[in-house]
Amino acid sequence: MSLSGSVGTDRFDAVPDLDQIAKYGPVAGLVLLYVFFSIQSDVFLTVRNQVNVLQQVSVIGIMAIGLTFAILAAEIDLSIAQLMEFTGLLIAVLAVGKSIPLGLEVPQLAIPLAILVGYVVGIGFGGVAGFITSRFDVPSFMTTLAILFLADGLGLMVSGNRPVVNVPEGLILIAGGKTAGLPNIVLLFLALLIAAQFFLSYTRFGLYIYATGGDRDAAELTGVNVRRVRLGVLMISAMFSVTAGIAMIGRLSSATPVMGTGLLLPPIAAVILGGADLFGGRGHMLGTLIGVLILGVLANGLNLMGVNAPGQLVAQGVVLMIAVLANVVGRE
Amino acid sequence: MTEREQILSVENVDKRFGEVVALQNVNLDLHQGEILGLAGDNGAGKSTLIKIINGAIQPDGGTILFDGEPVDLQNTRDAKQLGIQTTFQHLALAPNLTVTENIFLTRESVTGWGPLGFLRKREMRNRTQELLDQLGIDVDPTAEVGNLSGGEQQLVAISRTMLTEPEVIIMDEPTSALSVEGADKVTALINRMQDQGVSIILISHNLEWIHDIVDRVVVLHHGEVAGAFESDEVTRDTLVERMVRGRPSTA
């Protein structure tokens, strides 16, 4: 007797349309936006404008990559924007060397050393949130919210609530320069995106992230070190926040204590727009790229059409609502 | 039944949880290639006994012998290293992963070290196909487990235990949540595994099924062995009576 059976067809047969919407909705949405704005504006589809879109979304995109790791493992990181801001300020302050209001005279460090300190501190914060989440089973929603406030306050402290200017050229050029005619920030974003998906698809830890997000109890029973995964994804997310901080310095040629304001929700929106499951286990970096582009293209296209900021926010809200609906319906 | 080599023995095992006696002086033998049923009502001690055999908990007294040698199972890893695998009522499958990924989860074939180990996907897929063919299971190794029927998921969960060529497999309620068709497939798989020389301990509430499939059955009642029978020499009524009332009083 062969132990046969139909494989993987029932669910698709039952709800083919909804499943297809969940799978291809983000791509279809992006294509529709491209078609619409191409008709509305002659400038929209030019190479220059498209590079501009990529440049504008890169910081959000880098944070969204890190956040994708957390969401895939059924966690969330609410500290990304403030951690980006704080570590960006810290790296800038260390690279410049200045007195800070804590009464400390910060010595000027070599750029690589300043960056190293930024990563150690940033990943350390991710580690603290991850440790509390994984060891005591405190939702990452709460632990990263605490880090959000902590990082916000520390950012104000190290900067004295003032922009850090006169940042060394070498630090600015990491993300602010160009290579082969393309902005470094865009190249950095795309390279990190590819590396992140490779890590998820082809490494043992990547598989454990998907397993933990899919069914934490099952992963644990099978022998996956779920604590390590929960700790790891929050540290990875923090690492990308630090990278986004460096990218932000490149974009602004400085670091400011408000550079993270309003940047928490767009990466979350991008990951969800890209089709990642809100409850973990499903999603990929290509989806995150699409989600980031949907946000960027929407803002850019509406700008070109002369729609003001409030109108853009309304449009983003509508698109996100549709995406979340598709996400949940597709899951069911 | 012809006399077969003894692979696992539980001798005079006791286990208490505080004041509660979970197991008392329990003895049990499992032979090479044998299917042994473990029957008993809720709270009879079945789960405690299998947790002791698979190393999840340690007995307060008594001995476990494997291949005739006493063994000290401190955790489930110790048991797995000896060749004792367990499938649980909760299948412990990740629905978003493929059949191959579930079968190899935590035993991945990788190049490199630790968490950054590079997955050898093709090798794992081929090995999964071989394993499924060997067990006569017609399931696509690349199918997502969440898209499979309950019966197919159970087949995957059981075949996962066969990856490391175990000597003993403990199955906790393998058919409890399945349709008749699904249960038939699982039964066929269990028979096939027995043909390949694997020794199996089956725990089930379904006495009719247990009676039909096992070589011998041990009945537990209030933490004690209430009887051990060759399945073709005992009626279901006797099993029910032992489950409910325990061993008949000799007084």
Coordinates of C-alpha atoms in Angstrom, one line a residue:
Chain A
M1 CA 0.0 0.0 0.0
S2 CA 1.3 3.4 -0.8
L3 CA 0.5 6.1 1.7
S4 CA -0.6 8.6 -0.8
G5 CA -2.7 11.7 -0.6
S6 CA -3.2 14.9 -2.4
V7 CA -0.6 17.3 -1.4
G8 CA -1.0 21.0 -0.8
T9 CA -4.0 21.5 -3.1
D10 CA -7.0 21.6 -0.8
R11 CA -6.3 25.0 0.7
F12 CA -5.6 26.5 -2.7
D13 CA -8.6 24.9 -4.2
A14 CA -10.8 26.3 -1.5
V15 CA -9.7 29.9 -1.6
P16 CA -7.6 30.4 -4.7
D17 CA -8.4 34.1 -5.1
L18 CA -7.6 35.2 -1.6
D19 CA -4.4 33.2 -1.4
Q20 CA -3.2 34.6 -4.7
I21 CA -4.1 38.1 -3.5
A22 CA -1.9 37.6 -0.4
K23 CA 0.9 36.2 -2.5
Y24 CA 1.0 38.6 -5.5
G25 CA -0.9 41.6 -4.0
P26 CA 2.2 43.5 -3.0
V27 CA 3.8 43.2 -6.5
A28 CA 0.5 44.0 -8.2
G29 CA 0.0 47.0 -5.9
L30 CA 3.5 48.3 -6.8
V31 CA 3.0 47.8 -10.5
L32 CA -0.4 49.6 -10.3
L33 CA 1.3 52.5 -8.6
Y34 CA 4.0 52.6 -11.3
V35 CA 1.4 52.6 -14.1
F36 CA -0.7 55.2 -12.4
F37 CA 2.1 57.7 -11.7
S38 CA 3.8 57.1 -15.1
I39 CA 0.5 58.3 -16.7
Q40 CA 0.2 61.2 -14.3
S41 CA 3.8 62.5 -14.5
D42 CA 6.4 62.6 -17.2
V43 CA 9.2 62.9 -14.7
F44 CA 8.2 59.9 -12.6
L45 CA 9.7 57.1 -14.6
T46 CA 13.0 58.8 -15.4
V47 CA 16.1 57.1 -14.1
R48 CA 17.0 60.2 -12.0
N49 CA 13.7 60.1 -10.3
Q50 CA 13.8 56.4 -9.7
V51 CA 17.3 56.7 -8.1
N52 CA 15.9 59.5 -6.1
V53 CA 13.1 57.2 -4.8
L54 CA 15.6 54.6 -3.8
Q55 CA 17.7 57.1 -2.1
Q56 CA 14.7 58.4 -0.1
V57 CA 13.7 55.0 1.1
S58 CA 17.1 53.6 1.9
V59 CA 17.2 54.5 5.6
I60 CA 13.7 53.2 6.1
G61 CA 14.6 50.2 4.0
I62 CA 17.7 49.3 6.1
M63 CA 15.6 49.5 9.3
A64 CA 12.9 47.4 7.6
I65 CA 15.4 44.7 6.8
G66 CA 16.3 44.3 10.5
L67 CA 12.6 44.5 11.4
T68 CA 11.8 41.7 9.0
F69 CA 14.0 39.3 11.0
A70 CA 12.1 40.2 14.1
I71 CA 8.6 39.9 12.5
L72 CA 9.5 36.6 10.8
A73 CA 10.3 35.2 14.3
A74 CA 6.9 36.6 15.5
E75 CA 8.6 39.4 17.5
I76 CA 8.4 43.2 17.0
D77 CA 11.1 45.9 17.5
L78 CA 9.6 49.3 18.4
S79 CA 13.0 50.8 19.2
I80 CA 14.4 50.9 15.6
A81 CA 14.0 54.6 14.9
Q82 CA 15.1 55.8 18.3
L83 CA 18.0 53.4 18.3
M84 CA 19.0 54.6 14.8
E85 CA 18.9 58.1 16.1
F86 CA 20.8 57.5 19.3
T87 CA 23.6 55.4 17.8
G88 CA 23.8 57.8 14.8
L89 CA 24.3 60.6 17.3
L90 CA 26.7 58.6 19.3
I91 CA 28.9 57.7 16.3
A92 CA 28.8 61.3 15.1
V93 CA 29.7 62.7 18.6
L94 CA 32.6 60.2 18.9
A95 CA 33.8 61.0 15.4
V96 CA 33.7 64.7 16.1
G97 CA 34.8 64.7 19.7
K98 CA 33.0 67.2 21.9
S99 CA 31.8 68.2 25.3
I100 CA 28.5 66.7 26.2
P101 CA 26.1 68.0 28.8
L102 CA 26.8 65.1 31.1
G103 CA 30.0 66.9 31.9
L104 CA 32.1 64.6 29.9
E105 CA 34.7 65.5 27.3
V106 CA 34.3 63.0 24.6
P107 CA 37.6 62.4 22.8
Q108 CA 37.7 62.3 19.1
L109 CA 37.9 58.7 17.9
A110 CA 39.0 57.3 14.5
I111 CA 35.9 56.7 12.3
P112 CA 36.1 52.9 12.4
L113 CA 36.4 53.0 16.2
A114 CA 33.5 55.3 16.5
I115 CA 31.4 53.0 14.3
L116 CA 32.5 50.0 16.3
V117 CA 31.4 51.6 19.5
G118 CA 28.1 52.5 17.9
Y119 CA 27.5 48.9 16.9
V120 CA 28.5 47.5 20.3
V121 CA 26.2 49.9 22.1
G122 CA 23.3 49.4 19.6
I123 CA 23.5 45.6 19.5
G124 CA 23.9 45.7 23.2
F125 CA 20.6 47.4 23.6
G126 CA 19.0 44.9 21.2
G127 CA 20.6 42.2 23.4
V128 CA 19.1 43.6 26.6
A129 CA 15.6 43.7 25.0
G130 CA 16.2 40.2 23.5
F131 CA 17.5 38.8 26.8
I132 CA 14.5 40.0 28.8
T133 CA 12.1 38.9 26.1
S134 CA 13.6 35.4 25.7
R135 CA 14.6 34.7 29.3
F136 CA 11.5 36.0 31.0
D137 CA 9.0 35.7 28.1
V138 CA 8.2 39.4 28.2
P139 CA 6.6 40.4 24.9
S140 CA 9.2 42.2 22.7
F141 CA 6.5 44.8 22.2
M142 CA 7.2 45.9 25.8
T143 CA 11.0 45.4 26.0
T144 CA 11.7 47.3 22.8
L145 CA 9.3 50.0 23.8
A146 CA 11.5 50.5 26.9
I147 CA 14.5 50.6 24.7
L148 CA 12.7 53.2 22.5
F149 CA 12.4 55.6 25.5
L150 CA 15.9 54.8 26.8
A151 CA 17.5 55.4 23.4
D152 CA 15.5 58.6 22.9
G153 CA 16.7 60.0 26.2
L154 CA 20.3 58.9 25.7
G155 CA 20.3 60.5 22.2
L156 CA 19.3 63.8 23.7
M157 CA 21.9 63.5 26.4
V158 CA 24.9 62.7 24.1
S159 CA 23.9 65.4 21.6
G160 CA 22.9 68.0 24.2
N161 CA 19.7 68.3 22.1
R162 CA 21.6 69.9 19.3
P163 CA 22.6 68.7 15.9
V164 CA 26.1 67.2 15.6
V165 CA 27.8 69.1 12.8
N166 CA 31.3 69.1 11.3
V167 CA 31.1 65.4 10.9
P168 CA 34.3 64.0 9.3
E169 CA 34.0 63.6 5.6
G170 CA 35.0 59.9 5.8
L171 CA 31.9 59.1 7.9
I172 CA 29.6 61.1 5.7
L173 CA 30.9 59.4 2.5
I174 CA 30.2 55.9 3.7
A175 CA 26.5 56.4 2.7
G176 CA 26.6 59.9 1.3
G177 CA 29.1 59.3 -1.5
K178 CA 28.6 57.6 -4.9
T179 CA 30.1 54.5 -6.5
A180 CA 29.9 54.0 -10.2
G181 CA 27.4 56.9 -10.4
L182 CA 25.0 55.3 -7.9
P183 CA 24.5 56.7 -4.4
N184 CA 26.3 54.5 -1.8
I185 CA 23.2 54.5 0.4
V186 CA 21.2 52.8 -2.3
L187 CA 24.0 50.3 -3.0
L188 CA 24.3 49.6 0.8
F189 CA 20.5 49.1 1.1
L190 CA 20.4 46.7 -1.8
A191 CA 23.5 44.8 -0.8
L192 CA 22.2 44.3 2.8
L193 CA 18.8 43.2 1.4
I194 CA 20.4 40.5 -0.7
A195 CA 22.7 39.4 2.1
A196 CA 19.8 39.3 4.6
Q197 CA 17.7 37.0 2.3
F198 CA 20.7 34.8 1.7
F199 CA 21.2 34.5 5.5
L200 CA 17.5 33.7 5.9
S201 CA 17.3 31.1 3.1
Y202 CA 20.6 29.3 3.4
T203 CA 21.7 29.3 7.0
R204 CA 20.7 27.2 9.9
F205 CA 19.8 30.2 12.0
G206 CA 17.6 31.6 9.1
L207 CA 15.7 28.3 9.1
Y208 CA 15.3 28.5 12.9
I209 CA 13.9 32.0 12.6
Y210 CA 11.2 30.8 10.2
A211 CA 10.6 27.7 12.4
T212 CA 10.2 29.8 15.5
G213 CA 7.9 32.3 13.8
G214 CA 5.8 29.4 12.3
D215 CA 5.1 27.6 15.6
R216 CA 7.2 28.4 18.6
D217 CA 6.1 25.4 20.6
A218 CA 6.8 23.0 17.8
A219 CA 10.2 24.5 17.2
E220 CA 11.0 24.2 20.9
L221 CA 9.8 20.6 21.0
T222 CA 11.9 19.8 18.0
G223 CA 15.0 21.1 19.8
V224 CA 15.4 24.6 18.3
N225 CA 16.9 26.9 20.9
V226 CA 13.9 29.3 20.7
R227 CA 15.4 31.6 23.3
R228 CA 18.5 32.1 21.2
V229 CA 16.4 32.9 18.2
R230 CA 14.3 35.5 20.0
L231 CA 17.5 37.1 21.4
G232 CA 19.2 36.9 18.0
V233 CA 16.5 38.6 16.0
L234 CA 16.3 41.6 18.3
M235 CA 20.1 41.9 18.2
I236 CA 20.0 41.7 14.4
S237 CA 17.3 44.3 14.2
A238 CA 19.4 46.6 16.4
M239 CA 22.4 46.0 14.2
F240 CA 20.5 47.2 11.2
S241 CA 19.3 50.3 13.2
V242 CA 22.9 51.2 13.8
T243 CA 23.6 50.8 10.1
A244 CA 20.6 53.0 9.3
G245 CA 22.1 55.6 11.7
I246 CA 25.3 55.6 9.7
A247 CA 23.2 55.9 6.5
M248 CA 21.3 58.8 7.9
I249 CA 24.5 60.6 8.7
G250 CA 25.4 60.2 5.0
R251 CA 22.1 61.7 4.0
L252 CA 22.1 64.6 6.3
S253 CA 25.9 65.2 6.5
S254 CA 25.2 65.5 10.2
A255 CA 23.3 63.8 13.0
T256 CA 20.3 65.4 14.7
P257 CA 18.4 64.5 17.8
V258 CA 15.1 64.5 15.7
M259 CA 16.3 62.4 12.8
G260 CA 14.4 59.3 14.1
T261 CA 11.2 61.2 14.5
G262 CA 8.4 59.6 12.5
L263 CA 10.6 56.8 11.3
L264 CA 9.3 54.0 13.5
L265 CA 6.1 53.2 11.7
P266 CA 7.2 53.4 8.0
P267 CA 9.5 50.3 8.3
I268 CA 6.8 48.4 10.1
A269 CA 4.3 49.4 7.4
A270 CA 6.8 48.4 4.7
V271 CA 7.3 44.9 6.1
I272 CA 3.6 44.3 6.3
L273 CA 3.0 45.9 2.8
G274 CA 5.5 43.4 1.5
G275 CA 3.3 40.6 2.6
A276 CA 5.1 39.3 5.7
D277 CA 2.8 37.5 8.1
L278 CA 2.0 39.8 11.0
F279 CA 2.1 36.7 13.2
G280 CA 5.5 35.5 12.0
G281 CA 6.9 32.6 10.0
R282 CA 6.2 34.0 6.5
G283 CA 7.8 36.7 4.5
H284 CA 11.0 37.5 2.7
M285 CA 13.3 40.4 1.8
L286 CA 12.0 40.8 -1.7
G287 CA 8.6 41.5 -0.1
T288 CA 10.2 44.1 2.2
L289 CA 11.8 45.7 -0.8
I290 CA 8.4 45.9 -2.5
G291 CA 6.8 47.3 0.7
V292 CA 9.5 49.9 1.0
L293 CA 9.1 50.9 -2.7
I294 CA 5.3 51.1 -2.3
L295 CA 5.8 53.7 0.4
G296 CA 8.5 55.5 -1.5
V297 CA 6.7 55.5 -4.9
L298 CA 3.5 56.6 -3.3
A299 CA 5.2 59.6 -1.6
N300 CA 7.2 60.5 -4.6
G301 CA 4.4 60.2 -7.1
L302 CA 2.0 62.2 -5.0
N303 CA 4.7 64.8 -4.5
L304 CA 5.1 65.1 -8.3
M305 CA 1.3 65.4 -8.6
G306 CA 1.4 68.3 -6.1
V307 CA -0.4 66.4 -3.3
N308 CA 0.6 67.9 0.1
A309 CA 1.9 66.0 3.1
P310 CA -1.5 65.5 4.8
G311 CA -2.9 64.0 1.6
Q312 CA 0.1 61.7 1.3
L313 CA -0.5 60.4 4.8
V314 CA -4.1 59.7 4.0
A315 CA -3.1 57.8 0.9
Q316 CA -0.5 55.8 2.9
G317 CA -3.1 55.0 5.5
V318 CA -5.5 53.7 2.9
V319 CA -2.9 51.6 1.1
L320 CA -1.7 50.1 4.5
M321 CA -5.3 49.3 5.5
I322 CA -5.8 47.4 2.2
A323 CA -2.4 45.5 2.7
V324 CA -3.3 44.6 6.3
L325 CA -6.7 43.3 5.2
A326 CA -5.0 41.2 2.4
N327 CA -2.5 39.9 4.9
V328 CA -5.1 38.7 7.4
V329 CA -7.5 37.4 4.8
G330 CA -4.6 35.5 3.1
R331 CA -3.6 34.0 6.4
E332 CA -7.1 32.7 7.0
Chain B
M1 CA 5.3 -14.9 19.0
T2 CA 8.8 -16.1 18.4
E3 CA 11.3 -15.2 21.0
R4 CA 13.2 -12.0 19.9
E5 CA 16.1 -10.2 21.4
Q6 CA 15.2 -7.8 24.2
I7 CA 16.1 -4.2 23.3
L8 CA 14.6 -2.2 26.2
S9 CA 13.7 -3.1 29.7
V10 CA 12.1 -1.1 32.5
E11 CA 12.8 -2.7 35.9
N12 CA 11.0 -1.8 39.1
V13 CA 10.6 1.9 38.2
D14 CA 9.0 4.2 40.7
K15 CA 8.1 7.9 40.2
R16 CA 6.4 10.3 42.6
F17 CA 5.4 13.9 42.1
G18 CA 5.2 15.2 45.7
E19 CA 2.7 13.0 47.5
V20 CA 1.3 11.6 44.3
V21 CA 2.6 8.2 43.2
A22 CA 2.8 8.3 39.4
L23 CA 4.5 4.9 38.9
Q24 CA 5.1 2.1 41.3
N25 CA 7.3 -0.9 40.7
V26 CA 6.7 -0.8 36.9
N27 CA 8.3 -3.5 34.8
L28 CA 8.2 -3.6 31.0
D29 CA 10.1 -5.4 28.2
L30 CA 10.4 -4.4 24.6
H31 CA 11.8 -6.8 22.0
Q32 CA 13.5 -6.2 18.7
G33 CA 10.9 -5.5 16.0
E34 CA 8.0 -5.7 18.4
I35 CA 5.0 -3.4 18.6
L36 CA 4.1 -3.0 22.3
G37 CA 0.9 -1.3 23.2
L38 CA 0.6 0.8 26.4
A39 CA -3.0 1.1 27.5
G40 CA -4.5 2.8 30.5
D41 CA -7.0 5.4 31.5
N42 CA -6.1 9.1 32.0
G43 CA -3.7 9.4 35.0
A44 CA -2.7 5.7 34.8
G45 CA 0.9 6.7 34.3
K46 CA 1.4 6.2 30.6
S47 CA 2.8 9.6 29.9
T48 CA 5.1 9.5 33.0
L49 CA 6.5 6.1 31.8
I50 CA 7.2 7.3 28.3
K51 CA 8.8 10.5 29.6
I52 CA 11.1 8.3 31.7
I53 CA 12.0 6.1 28.7
N54 CA 12.7 9.1 26.5
G55 CA 14.7 10.9 29.1
A56 CA 12.4 13.9 29.7
I57 CA 12.1 13.0 33.4
Q58 CA 14.1 10.8 35.6
P59 CA 12.7 7.9 37.8
D60 CA 13.0 8.0 41.6
G61 CA 13.9 4.3 41.6
G62 CA 14.4 1.4 39.3
T63 CA 16.5 0.8 36.2
I64 CA 16.3 1.2 32.5
L65 CA 18.2 -1.3 30.4
F66 CA 19.0 -0.7 26.8
D67 CA 20.5 -3.6 24.8
G68 CA 21.0 -5.3 28.2
E69 CA 23.0 -2.5 29.7
P70 CA 21.8 -0.1 32.4
V71 CA 21.5 3.4 31.1
D72 CA 21.1 6.8 32.8
L73 CA 18.9 9.0 30.7
Q74 CA 19.4 12.6 31.9
N75 CA 17.6 14.2 29.1
T76 CA 15.9 13.5 25.7
R77 CA 19.2 14.0 23.9
D78 CA 20.7 11.0 25.8
A79 CA 17.8 8.9 24.7
K80 CA 18.0 10.1 21.1
Q81 CA 21.7 9.2 21.1
L82 CA 20.9 5.7 22.1
G83 CA 18.3 5.5 19.3
I84 CA 15.1 6.2 21.2
Q85 CA 12.8 8.6 19.3
T86 CA 9.4 9.9 20.3
T87 CA 6.5 11.4 18.4
F88 CA 4.0 13.4 20.4
Q89 CA 0.3 14.0 20.3
H90 CA 1.3 17.6 19.4
L91 CA 3.1 16.8 16.2
A92 CA 5.8 19.5 16.7
L93 CA 5.8 20.4 13.0
A94 CA 6.3 23.9 11.8
P95 CA 3.4 24.5 9.3
N96 CA 5.2 27.1 7.3
L97 CA 8.2 24.9 6.6
T98 CA 8.5 22.2 4.0
V99 CA 8.4 18.5 4.6
T100 CA 12.2 18.4 4.2
E101 CA 12.8 21.3 6.5
N102 CA 10.6 19.7 9.2
I103 CA 12.3 16.3 8.9
F104 CA 15.8 17.8 9.1
L105 CA 15.0 20.6 11.7
T106 CA 17.9 20.7 14.2
R107 CA 19.6 17.9 12.3
E108 CA 20.4 19.9 9.2
S109 CA 23.0 18.9 6.7
V110 CA 25.3 21.9 6.6
T111 CA 28.6 23.1 5.4
G112 CA 30.3 25.3 8.0
W113 CA 29.8 25.9 11.7
G114 CA 27.0 26.7 14.1
P115 CA 24.2 29.1 13.3
L116 CA 25.9 30.3 10.1
G117 CA 26.2 26.7 8.8
F118 CA 25.2 26.7 5.1
L119 CA 22.2 24.5 4.4
R120 CA 22.8 21.7 1.9
K121 CA 19.3 21.9 0.6
R122 CA 19.5 19.5 -2.3
E123 CA 21.2 16.8 -0.2
M124 CA 18.5 17.1 2.4
R125 CA 15.7 17.1 -0.2
N126 CA 17.1 13.9 -1.8
R127 CA 17.6 12.2 1.5
T128 CA 14.0 13.1 2.4
Q129 CA 12.7 11.6 -0.9
E130 CA 14.7 8.4 -0.2
L131 CA 13.3 8.2 3.3
L132 CA 9.7 8.8 2.2
D133 CA 10.2 6.2 -0.7
Q134 CA 11.6 3.7 1.8
L135 CA 8.6 4.2 4.0
G136 CA 6.1 4.2 1.1
I137 CA 4.9 7.7 1.8
D138 CA 3.7 9.6 -1.3
V139 CA 4.3 13.2 -0.1
D140 CA 6.2 15.9 -1.9
P141 CA 9.4 16.8 0.1
T142 CA 9.0 20.4 -1.0
A143 CA 5.3 20.7 0.1
E144 CA 4.6 23.1 3.0
V145 CA 3.5 21.0 5.9
G146 CA 0.6 23.4 6.7
N147 CA -0.9 22.4 3.3
L148 CA -1.0 18.7 4.1
S149 CA -3.9 16.8 5.6
G150 CA -3.8 15.7 9.2
G151 CA -2.9 12.1 8.2
E152 CA -0.1 13.3 6.0
Q153 CA 1.3 15.5 8.8
Q154 CA 1.3 12.5 11.1
L155 CA 3.2 10.5 8.5
V156 CA 5.7 13.3 8.2
A157 CA 6.1 13.4 12.0
I158 CA 6.7 9.7 12.2
S159 CA 9.0 9.6 9.3
R160 CA 11.1 12.3 10.9
T161 CA 11.9 9.9 13.7
M162 CA 13.2 7.4 11.1
L163 CA 15.8 9.8 9.8
T164 CA 18.5 8.7 12.2
E165 CA 17.6 5.0 11.9
P166 CA 16.3 4.6 15.5
E167 CA 16.0 1.3 17.4
V168 CA 13.0 2.3 19.4
I169 CA 10.2 4.7 18.6
I170 CA 7.6 5.8 21.1
M171 CA 4.3 7.0 19.6
D172 CA 1.9 9.0 21.8
E173 CA -1.6 8.8 20.4
P174 CA -0.6 8.8 16.7
T175 CA -4.1 8.4 15.4
S176 CA -6.2 10.3 17.9
A177 CA -6.9 13.3 15.7
L178 CA -7.1 11.5 12.4
S179 CA -9.9 10.4 10.0
V180 CA -10.3 6.7 9.3
E181 CA -8.3 7.0 6.1
G182 CA -5.6 8.9 7.9
A183 CA -5.4 6.3 10.7
D184 CA -5.2 3.5 8.1
K185 CA -2.2 5.2 6.5
V186 CA -0.5 5.6 9.9
T187 CA -1.2 1.9 10.7
A188 CA 0.3 0.8 7.3
L189 CA 3.4 2.9 8.1
I190 CA 3.8 1.5 11.6
N191 CA 3.6 -2.1 10.1
R192 CA 6.2 -1.1 7.5
M193 CA 8.5 0.2 10.2
Q194 CA 8.1 -3.0 12.2
D195 CA 9.1 -4.9 9.0
Q196 CA 12.3 -2.9 9.0
G197 CA 13.2 -4.1 12.5
V198 CA 12.2 -1.0 14.5
S199 CA 10.7 -1.6 17.9
I200 CA 7.7 0.5 18.7
I201 CA 5.8 1.5 21.9
L202 CA 2.3 2.7 21.1
I203 CA 0.2 4.7 23.4
S204 CA -3.5 5.1 22.5
H205 CA -6.9 5.4 24.0
N206 CA -8.3 3.5 21.0
L207 CA -8.3 0.0 22.4
E208 CA -9.7 -1.6 19.3
W209 CA -6.9 -0.2 17.2
I210 CA -4.2 -1.1 19.8
H211 CA -5.6 -4.6 20.1
D212 CA -5.4 -5.1 16.3
I213 CA -2.0 -3.7 15.6
V214 CA 0.3 -4.6 18.6
D215 CA 2.1 -7.9 19.4
R216 CA 1.7 -7.4 23.1
V217 CA -0.1 -4.9 25.4
V218 CA 0.8 -3.7 28.8
V219 CA -2.1 -2.2 30.9
L220 CA -1.3 0.5 33.5
H221 CA -3.7 1.3 36.3
H222 CA -3.0 3.9 39.0
G223 CA 0.7 3.8 38.2
E224 CA 1.1 0.0 38.4
V225 CA 1.2 -2.7 35.8
A226 CA -2.3 -4.2 35.8
G227 CA -1.4 -6.9 33.2
A228 CA 0.8 -7.8 30.2
F229 CA -0.7 -9.8 27.4
E230 CA 0.0 -11.3 24.0
S231 CA -2.6 -9.4 21.9
D232 CA -3.9 -12.5 20.3
E233 CA -4.5 -14.1 23.6
V234 CA -6.5 -11.4 25.3
T235 CA -9.9 -10.0 24.6
R236 CA -10.8 -6.3 24.5
D237 CA -13.1 -6.8 27.4
T238 CA -10.3 -8.1 29.5
L239 CA -8.2 -5.0 28.6
V240 CA -11.0 -2.7 29.5
E241 CA -11.5 -4.5 32.8
R242 CA -7.8 -4.2 33.7
M243 CA -7.8 -0.5 32.7
V244 CA -10.8 0.3 34.9
R245 CA -10.3 -2.1 37.9
G246 CA -6.6 -2.9 37.8
R247 CA -5.1 -6.4 38.5
P248 CA -7.7 -8.7 40.1
S249 CA -7.2 -9.2 43.8
T250 CA -5.7 -12.6 44.7
A251 CA -7.2 -12.5 48.2

